Amino acid sequence: MDKFVIRGGNPLLGTVRISGAKNAALPAMAAALLTEEPVILENVPQVRDIETERKLLATMGAEVELGYGRAQHRTTICCRNPANPEASYDLVKTMRASTLVLGPLVARMKEARVSLPGGCAIGARPIDLHIKGLEKLGARISQEHGYIEARAERLRGAQIRFDRITVTGTEDLLMAATLAEGETVLENCAREPEVVDLAALLTKMGARIEGAGTSTIRVQGVEQLHGARHRIIPDRIEAGTFVVAGALTGGDLTVAGCEPRHLDALLQKIQECGIRISVTDDSIRVTGDGPLKGADIATEEYPGFATDLQAQYMALATQCDGVSIVDEHIFENRFMHAQELVRMGANIKIESHRATVRGKTPLSGAAVLASDLRASASLVLAALVADGETIIDRVYHIDRGYERIEEKLRGVGAQIRRIGELLPKRAASPVAV
Ligand code: EPZ
């Protein structure tokens, strides 16, 4: 297993370019199951989860050409003759977003057999809301041997209200509804930019959708969808991670090729901490040259403070004077990074869904363990300001959602290198987008 070795103390200086959003590319790839024509996606990030989704779609009979090394990272998916409506446990257990194929399979192939994802490091992560919504659309659902089986001759439009806001639940049912007969109204929907991006792709494919990005989405079902070309939005969580890195290291870092308006909650909060930023249409410049002061956050669904940036913010809070309260309201176990930060010298107390961070505490390098994607990012950030050397094990967690993170960090002055098994020779470095 690969490790990162990071020596702290260097302020990040210069410009880092953001890749496409993993959490927009994953539903977009699943959407290709809805048509027999090719779907061409640009700006797909070169991360492990995308490779997992490629394997998953290939087992269903789709032809997937990942665009690494091509201009615009252009990825083509064509599911002309889907043969196998099954998402097996060995793939789903490595990436729960595999459940995004459930809705498209039932809509296109009239059946689906998808392994229940099981829990993960950050929580139980059930998919009961996906299943209830599909039943409302007329699918007959059974569950056995750890698999969900869904069947429907043709889905019928319905009014569906989510008991709680779910991002992939909204995306799954939005995709299913595009081929259902009649109108579907989805209420209490997720408003994340990734949902809006998926709706934009589906509309290019011929779907009739109104209200994406609001709590109520209306879909008029159509008989079939056609191919399309679509550019994936920038990854707001990667961008937010680098914004925190610039703030934390007291650097002068420009995060380029991002959508600043997707990061309002984070940018407002770090300015409260005393960080100076300047924003253009597609970049955020962070200069962290003064003392930082603690500020509280509570994670919420978009446009609130993103749960996927909570761990990164906690690393920053350890370097802020005073107390920062971090409330995690989305997942039940998303403080795995806290104990590793404590081992590096942080002062963090956990009580239920609340972490109380007292700073500023000097951090010292240590051997630490990555546990999940965003917790790992938090440890990288802490290592950038720790005294001495930090070794982070199991960095495959990071590789799931960050493209070439060690190269990007080295490019702006960080002392970071990857050690471990010899990596397969990477495809030619992607053409600059
Ligand atoms: C998406 O996960 C993201 N993943 C997650 O990013 C992100 O943390 C999460 O949304 C919240 O923003 C992708 O988009 C691929 P949810 P998702 O359904 O859709 C409960 C990352 O780091 N729930 O919005 O799985 C659930 O347990 C990943 O990139 C049900 O109870 O999250 C959670 O408490 C991690 N029943 C809450 O809702 C359901 O059927 C929100 O989950 C579905 C969800």
Coordinates of C-alpha atoms and ligand atoms in Angstrom, one line a residue:
M1 CA 0.0 0.0 0.0
D2 CA 1.3 3.4 -0.9
K3 CA 2.2 6.0 1.7
F4 CA 2.8 9.7 1.6
V5 CA 5.9 11.2 3.3
I6 CA 5.4 14.9 4.0
R7 CA 7.7 17.3 5.7
G8 CA 5.9 20.3 7.1
G9 CA 6.8 24.0 7.2
N10 CA 6.6 25.2 3.6
P11 CA 4.0 27.9 2.8
L12 CA 2.1 27.0 -0.5
L13 CA 2.9 29.6 -3.2
G14 CA 1.7 29.8 -6.7
T15 CA -1.2 28.4 -8.7
V16 CA -2.9 25.0 -8.5
R17 CA -5.5 23.9 -11.1
I18 CA -8.6 22.0 -10.1
S19 CA -9.8 18.8 -11.8
G20 CA -13.3 17.8 -12.7
A21 CA -15.7 16.8 -9.9
K22 CA -15.7 13.1 -9.0
N23 CA -19.2 13.4 -7.5
A24 CA -20.5 14.9 -10.8
A25 CA -18.7 12.5 -13.1
L26 CA -20.0 9.4 -11.3
P27 CA -23.7 10.1 -11.8
A28 CA -23.0 11.4 -15.3
M29 CA -21.3 8.1 -16.3
A30 CA -24.3 6.2 -14.8
A31 CA -26.6 8.4 -17.0
A32 CA -25.0 6.9 -20.1
L33 CA -27.0 3.7 -19.3
L34 CA -30.2 5.5 -20.2
T35 CA -29.4 5.6 -23.9
E36 CA -28.0 3.4 -26.7
E37 CA -26.0 6.3 -28.1
P38 CA -22.5 7.4 -27.0
V39 CA -22.2 9.9 -24.1
I40 CA -19.0 12.0 -24.2
L41 CA -17.9 13.5 -20.9
E42 CA -15.1 16.1 -20.7
N43 CA -13.0 17.0 -17.6
V44 CA -13.5 13.6 -15.9
P45 CA -10.9 13.4 -13.1
Q46 CA -8.3 10.6 -13.1
V47 CA -9.2 9.1 -9.7
R48 CA -9.8 5.6 -8.5
D49 CA -13.6 5.9 -8.1
I50 CA -13.9 6.7 -11.8
E51 CA -11.9 3.6 -12.7
T52 CA -14.2 1.6 -10.4
E53 CA -17.2 3.0 -12.2
R54 CA -15.6 2.1 -15.6
K55 CA -15.3 -1.5 -14.4
L56 CA -18.9 -1.5 -13.2
L57 CA -20.4 -0.2 -16.4
A58 CA -18.2 -2.6 -18.4
T59 CA -19.7 -5.6 -16.5
M60 CA -23.1 -4.4 -17.7
G61 CA -22.0 -4.4 -21.3
A62 CA -21.1 -0.7 -21.8
E63 CA -18.0 0.3 -23.8
V64 CA -16.1 2.9 -21.7
E65 CA -13.0 4.7 -22.9
L66 CA -11.6 6.8 -20.1
G67 CA -10.1 10.0 -21.5
Y68 CA -6.8 10.1 -19.6
G69 CA -4.1 11.6 -21.7
R70 CA -6.6 12.8 -24.3
A71 CA -7.5 16.4 -24.8
Q72 CA -10.1 17.5 -22.2
H73 CA -9.8 14.2 -20.4
R74 CA -12.6 13.1 -22.9
T75 CA -14.4 10.0 -21.7
T76 CA -16.8 8.1 -23.9
I77 CA -19.4 5.7 -22.6
C78 CA -21.7 3.7 -25.0
C79 CA -24.3 1.3 -23.7
R80 CA -25.8 0.1 -27.0
N81 CA -26.7 -3.4 -25.9
P82 CA -26.8 -3.6 -22.1
A83 CA -26.5 -7.3 -21.3
N84 CA -26.2 -7.6 -17.5
P85 CA -28.3 -5.5 -15.1
E86 CA -26.2 -6.4 -12.1
A87 CA -23.9 -4.4 -9.9
S88 CA -21.9 -7.0 -7.9
Y89 CA -20.9 -6.9 -4.3
D90 CA -17.2 -6.9 -5.0
L91 CA -17.5 -3.6 -6.9
V92 CA -20.3 -2.0 -4.8
K93 CA -18.4 -2.6 -1.5
T94 CA -15.5 -0.6 -2.8
M95 CA -17.6 2.3 -3.9
R96 CA -21.2 2.9 -2.6
A97 CA -21.9 5.4 -5.4
S98 CA -22.3 2.3 -7.5
T99 CA -25.9 2.4 -6.4
L100 CA -26.3 5.2 -8.9
V101 CA -26.9 2.6 -11.6
L102 CA -30.1 1.3 -9.9
G103 CA -32.4 3.9 -11.3
P104 CA -31.0 3.9 -14.8
L105 CA -30.9 0.1 -15.0
V106 CA -34.6 -0.2 -14.1
A107 CA -35.6 2.6 -16.5
R108 CA -33.6 1.3 -19.4
M109 CA -33.4 -2.5 -18.9
K110 CA -36.6 -2.9 -16.9
E111 CA -34.7 -4.7 -14.1
A112 CA -31.7 -4.2 -11.8
R113 CA -29.8 -6.4 -9.3
V114 CA -27.6 -4.2 -7.2
S115 CA -25.7 -5.2 -4.1
L116 CA -26.6 -3.4 -1.0
P117 CA -23.6 -1.2 -0.4
G118 CA -23.1 -2.0 3.3
G119 CA -21.7 0.7 5.6
C120 CA -18.5 2.5 5.3
A121 CA -16.1 4.3 7.7
I122 CA -18.3 7.4 8.0
G123 CA -21.6 5.7 8.7
A124 CA -24.4 3.2 7.9
R125 CA -25.2 4.9 4.6
P126 CA -28.5 3.1 3.8
I127 CA -30.2 3.4 0.5
D128 CA -33.8 3.1 1.8
L129 CA -34.8 6.4 0.2
H130 CA -33.6 5.3 -3.2
I131 CA -35.7 2.1 -2.9
K132 CA -38.8 3.8 -1.6
G133 CA -38.7 6.3 -4.5
L134 CA -38.3 3.5 -7.1
E135 CA -41.3 1.7 -5.5
K136 CA -43.3 4.9 -5.8
L137 CA -42.4 4.9 -9.5
G138 CA -43.9 1.4 -9.8
A139 CA -40.8 -0.8 -9.5
R140 CA -41.3 -4.2 -7.8
I141 CA -38.5 -4.5 -5.2
S142 CA -37.3 -7.5 -3.4
Q143 CA -34.2 -8.0 -1.2
E144 CA -32.3 -11.2 -0.8
H145 CA -28.7 -12.4 -0.3
G146 CA -27.6 -8.9 0.2
Y147 CA -28.9 -7.7 -3.2
I148 CA -31.8 -5.4 -4.2
E149 CA -33.8 -6.7 -7.1
A150 CA -36.0 -4.2 -8.9
R151 CA -38.3 -4.8 -11.9
A152 CA -40.7 -2.7 -13.9
E153 CA -42.1 -3.0 -17.4
R154 CA -42.2 0.8 -17.5
L155 CA -41.8 3.2 -14.6
R156 CA -44.8 5.5 -14.0
G157 CA -44.4 9.1 -13.0
A158 CA -45.3 9.8 -9.3
Q159 CA -45.0 12.4 -6.6
I160 CA -42.1 11.6 -4.3
R161 CA -41.0 13.4 -1.2
F162 CA -37.6 12.4 0.3
D163 CA -37.8 11.9 4.1
R164 CA -34.4 13.4 4.3
I165 CA -32.2 15.2 1.7
T166 CA -30.1 12.7 -0.2
V167 CA -27.6 13.6 -3.0
T168 CA -27.3 10.3 -4.8
G169 CA -30.9 9.5 -3.9
T170 CA -32.0 12.6 -5.8
E171 CA -29.7 11.7 -8.7
D172 CA -30.8 8.1 -8.9
L173 CA -34.5 8.9 -9.0
L174 CA -34.0 11.9 -11.3
M175 CA -32.4 9.5 -13.8
A176 CA -35.1 6.9 -13.4
A177 CA -37.9 9.6 -13.8
T178 CA -36.5 10.7 -17.2
L179 CA -37.9 7.6 -18.9
A180 CA -40.9 7.1 -16.7
E181 CA -44.4 7.5 -18.2
G182 CA -45.9 10.9 -17.3
E183 CA -44.8 13.5 -14.8
T184 CA -42.7 12.9 -11.7
V185 CA -42.4 15.5 -8.9
L186 CA -39.4 15.0 -6.6
E187 CA -39.7 17.0 -3.4
N188 CA -37.1 17.8 -0.6
C189 CA -34.4 17.2 -3.2
A190 CA -30.7 17.8 -2.8
R191 CA -29.6 21.1 -4.3
E192 CA -25.9 20.3 -4.7
P193 CA -24.1 21.6 -7.9
E194 CA -23.5 18.0 -8.9
V195 CA -27.3 17.5 -9.1
V196 CA -27.6 20.5 -11.3
D197 CA -24.8 19.3 -13.5
L198 CA -26.4 15.9 -13.9
A199 CA -29.7 17.6 -14.8
A200 CA -27.8 19.6 -17.4
L201 CA -26.4 16.4 -19.0
L202 CA -29.8 14.7 -18.9
T203 CA -31.4 17.7 -20.6
K204 CA -28.8 17.6 -23.4
M205 CA -29.8 13.9 -23.8
G206 CA -33.4 14.9 -24.4
A207 CA -34.8 14.7 -20.8
R208 CA -37.4 17.3 -19.8
I209 CA -36.4 18.6 -16.3
E210 CA -37.3 21.7 -14.4
G211 CA -36.1 22.9 -11.0
A212 CA -32.8 21.2 -10.6
G213 CA -30.9 23.0 -7.9
T214 CA -34.1 23.7 -5.9
S215 CA -35.9 21.5 -3.5
T216 CA -38.6 20.5 -6.1
I217 CA -37.7 18.9 -9.4
R218 CA -40.3 18.2 -12.1
V219 CA -39.6 15.6 -14.8
Q220 CA -41.8 14.9 -17.8
G221 CA -40.9 11.4 -18.9
V222 CA -39.9 10.7 -22.5
E223 CA -39.8 7.5 -24.6
Q224 CA -36.0 7.5 -25.0
L225 CA -32.9 9.6 -24.6
H226 CA -30.1 10.2 -27.1
G227 CA -26.3 10.7 -26.8
A228 CA -24.7 14.0 -25.7
R229 CA -21.4 15.7 -25.0
H230 CA -21.0 17.4 -21.6
R231 CA -18.2 19.0 -19.6
I232 CA -18.1 18.0 -15.9
I233 CA -18.0 20.9 -13.4
P234 CA -14.9 21.6 -11.4
D235 CA -14.5 19.7 -8.1
R236 CA -15.7 22.1 -5.3
I237 CA -14.4 19.8 -2.6
E238 CA -10.9 19.5 -4.1
A239 CA -10.9 23.3 -4.5
G240 CA -12.0 23.8 -0.9
T241 CA -9.3 21.4 0.2
F242 CA -6.6 23.5 -1.5
V243 CA -8.1 26.7 -0.2
V244 CA -7.7 25.4 3.3
A245 CA -4.1 24.3 2.4
G246 CA -3.2 27.8 1.3
A247 CA -4.8 29.3 4.5
L248 CA -3.2 26.7 6.8
T249 CA 0.3 27.1 5.5
G250 CA 0.3 30.9 5.6
G251 CA 0.9 30.9 1.9
D252 CA -0.2 32.8 -1.2
L253 CA -2.1 30.3 -3.3
T254 CA -4.3 30.7 -6.3
V255 CA -6.8 27.9 -6.8
A256 CA -7.6 28.1 -10.5
G257 CA -10.2 26.5 -12.7
C258 CA -12.8 26.3 -10.0
E259 CA -16.3 27.6 -9.3
P260 CA -16.0 30.0 -6.3
R261 CA -19.8 30.4 -6.0
H262 CA -19.9 26.6 -5.1
L263 CA -17.8 27.4 -2.0
D264 CA -19.7 30.3 -0.4
A265 CA -20.1 28.7 3.0
L266 CA -16.4 27.8 3.3
L267 CA -15.1 31.1 2.0
Q268 CA -17.3 33.0 4.4
K269 CA -16.1 30.9 7.3
I270 CA -12.4 31.1 6.6
Q271 CA -12.7 34.9 6.3
E272 CA -14.2 34.8 9.7
C273 CA -11.0 33.0 10.8
G274 CA -9.0 36.0 9.5
I275 CA -7.9 34.6 6.1
R276 CA -7.8 37.0 3.2
I277 CA -9.2 35.9 -0.2
S278 CA -9.8 37.4 -3.5
V279 CA -12.1 35.8 -6.0
T280 CA -12.6 35.9 -9.8
D281 CA -15.1 34.0 -11.9
D282 CA -12.9 30.9 -11.9
S283 CA -10.3 31.3 -9.2
I284 CA -9.8 31.9 -5.5
R285 CA -6.6 33.5 -4.2
V286 CA -5.8 32.7 -0.5
T287 CA -3.3 34.6 1.5
G288 CA -2.9 33.4 5.1
D289 CA -0.4 35.8 6.6
G290 CA -2.0 36.9 9.9
P291 CA -3.0 35.1 13.1
L292 CA -6.1 33.0 12.8
K293 CA -9.0 32.9 15.2
G294 CA -11.4 30.0 15.8
A295 CA -14.9 29.9 14.3
D296 CA -17.7 27.4 14.6
I297 CA -19.2 25.3 11.8
A298 CA -22.2 23.0 11.5
T299 CA -22.4 20.8 8.4
E300 CA -25.6 21.0 6.4
E301 CA -26.9 20.1 2.9
Y302 CA -25.9 22.5 0.1
P303 CA -25.7 25.5 0.2
G304 CA -24.7 25.0 3.8
F305 CA -21.2 24.0 5.0
A306 CA -20.3 20.8 3.1
T307 CA -19.7 17.7 5.2
D308 CA -17.0 16.8 2.7
L309 CA -15.0 19.8 3.9
Q310 CA -15.5 19.3 7.6
A311 CA -12.3 17.2 8.2
Q312 CA -10.3 19.7 6.3
Y313 CA -11.7 22.6 8.3
M314 CA -10.9 20.8 11.5
A315 CA -7.2 20.7 10.5
L316 CA -7.4 24.4 10.0
A317 CA -9.2 24.9 13.4
T318 CA -6.2 23.3 15.2
Q319 CA -4.1 26.3 14.0
C320 CA -6.7 29.0 15.1
D321 CA -6.5 30.7 18.4
G322 CA -9.4 29.9 20.7
V323 CA -12.3 27.4 20.5
S324 CA -13.9 26.1 17.3
I325 CA -17.0 24.0 17.6
V326 CA -17.4 21.5 14.7
D327 CA -20.9 20.0 14.5
E328 CA -21.4 17.1 12.0
H329 CA -25.1 16.7 11.1
I330 CA -24.9 14.6 8.0
F331 CA -23.1 11.5 8.9
E332 CA -22.9 9.6 12.3
N333 CA -19.2 8.8 12.3
R334 CA -17.3 11.4 10.4
F335 CA -14.7 12.3 13.0
M336 CA -12.2 9.5 12.3
H337 CA -9.5 12.1 11.5
A338 CA -9.8 13.7 14.9
Q339 CA -7.9 11.1 16.8
E340 CA -5.1 11.1 14.3
L341 CA -4.9 14.9 14.5
V342 CA -4.7 14.5 18.3
R343 CA -1.7 12.2 17.9
M344 CA 0.0 15.0 16.0
G345 CA -0.6 17.4 18.9
A346 CA -4.1 18.8 18.3
N347 CA -6.5 19.4 21.2
I348 CA -9.9 18.0 20.1
K349 CA -12.7 16.6 22.3
I350 CA -15.5 14.6 20.7
E351 CA -19.0 14.3 22.2
S352 CA -21.6 12.6 19.9
H353 CA -21.8 14.7 16.8
R354 CA -19.8 17.6 18.2
A355 CA -16.0 18.1 18.1
T356 CA -14.5 20.9 20.2
V357 CA -11.2 22.1 18.9
R358 CA -8.9 24.3 21.1
G359 CA -6.0 26.1 19.3
K360 CA -3.6 27.1 18.4
T361 CA -1.6 23.9 19.1
P362 CA 1.7 23.1 17.4
L363 CA 1.5 19.9 15.4
S364 CA 4.4 17.4 15.1
G365 CA 4.9 14.9 12.4
A366 CA 3.9 11.3 13.1
A367 CA 3.0 8.0 11.4
V368 CA -0.8 8.2 10.8
L369 CA -3.5 6.2 9.2
A370 CA -5.9 7.3 6.5
S371 CA -9.4 6.0 7.1
D372 CA -11.6 7.6 4.5
L373 CA -11.3 10.0 1.6
R374 CA -11.8 13.3 3.3
A375 CA -10.2 12.3 6.7
S376 CA -7.1 11.5 4.6
A377 CA -7.1 14.9 3.1
S378 CA -7.3 16.4 6.6
L379 CA -4.2 14.5 7.6
V380 CA -2.3 15.7 4.5
L381 CA -3.2 19.3 5.4
A382 CA -2.1 18.8 9.0
A383 CA 1.2 17.3 7.8
L384 CA 1.9 20.4 5.7
V385 CA 2.2 22.5 8.9
A386 CA 3.5 19.9 11.3
D387 CA 7.0 20.1 12.6
G388 CA 9.1 17.3 11.0
E389 CA 8.0 14.4 8.9
T390 CA 4.6 12.7 8.7
I391 CA 4.0 9.3 7.1
I392 CA 0.4 8.7 6.0
D393 CA -0.5 5.1 5.3
R394 CA -3.3 3.7 3.1
V395 CA -3.3 6.7 0.7
Y396 CA -5.5 4.7 -1.7
H397 CA -8.3 6.5 0.2
I398 CA -7.0 9.8 -1.1
D399 CA -6.5 8.4 -4.6
R400 CA -10.2 7.7 -4.7
G401 CA -11.1 11.4 -5.0
Y402 CA -8.0 13.5 -5.6
E403 CA -6.2 13.5 -8.9
R404 CA -2.4 13.6 -8.6
I405 CA -2.6 15.4 -5.3
E406 CA 1.1 14.9 -4.4
E407 CA 2.1 16.4 -7.8
K408 CA -0.3 19.3 -7.4
L409 CA 1.0 20.0 -3.9
R410 CA 4.7 19.7 -4.9
G411 CA 3.9 22.2 -7.7
V412 CA 3.2 24.9 -5.1
G413 CA 6.1 24.1 -2.8
A414 CA 5.0 21.3 -0.5
Q415 CA 7.6 18.7 0.5
I416 CA 5.6 15.5 -0.3
R417 CA 6.5 12.2 -1.9
R418 CA 4.7 8.9 -2.5
I419 CA 6.4 5.7 -1.5
G420 CA 5.2 2.1 -1.8
E421 CA 4.6 -0.3 -4.6
L422 CA 5.8 0.8 -7.9
L423 CA 3.0 2.6 -9.5
P424 CA 1.8 1.5 -12.9
K425 CA 3.3 3.9 -15.5
R426 CA 0.8 6.7 -15.6
A427 CA -0.8 7.5 -18.9
A428 CA 0.8 10.5 -20.5
S429 CA 0.1 13.5 -18.4
P430 CA -3.3 14.9 -19.4
V431 CA -3.4 17.7 -21.8
A432 CA -3.8 21.0 -19.9
V433 CA -7.5 22.0 -20.0
Ligands
EPZ1 C1 -23.0 12.0 -1.5 O1 -23.1 10.8 -0.8 C2 -21.5 12.2 -1.8 N1 -21.1 11.1 -2.7 C3 -20.8 12.2 -0.5 O2 -19.4 12.4 -0.8 C4 -21.3 13.3 0.4 O3 -20.6 13.3 1.6 C5 -22.8 13.2 0.6 O4 -23.5 13.1 -0.6 C6 -23.3 14.3 1.4 O5 -23.1 15.5 0.8 C7 -21.4 11.2 -4.0 O6 -22.0 12.1 -4.5 C8 -20.9 10.1 -4.9 P1 -26.6 11.3 1.1 P2 -24.6 10.2 -0.6 O7 -27.5 10.3 0.5 O8 -25.5 10.5 -1.7 C9 -28.7 9.4 4.8 C10 -17.1 12.1 -0.8 O9 -16.3 12.3 0.2 N2 -29.4 8.5 3.8 O10 -26.8 12.7 0.7 O11 -24.4 8.7 -0.3 C11 -27.2 9.1 4.8 O12 -27.0 8.0 5.7 C12 -18.4 11.4 -0.5 O13 -16.9 12.4 -2.0 C13 -30.5 7.7 4.3 O14 -30.7 7.6 5.4 O15 -25.1 10.9 0.7 C14 -26.7 10.4 5.3 O16 -26.8 10.4 6.7 C15 -18.5 10.9 0.9 N3 -31.1 6.9 3.3 C16 -27.6 11.4 4.8 O17 -28.8 10.7 4.4 C17 -30.8 7.0 2.0 O18 -31.5 6.2 1.2 C18 -27.0 12.1 3.5 O19 -26.6 11.1 2.6 C19 -29.8 7.8 1.6 C20 -29.1 8.6 2.5

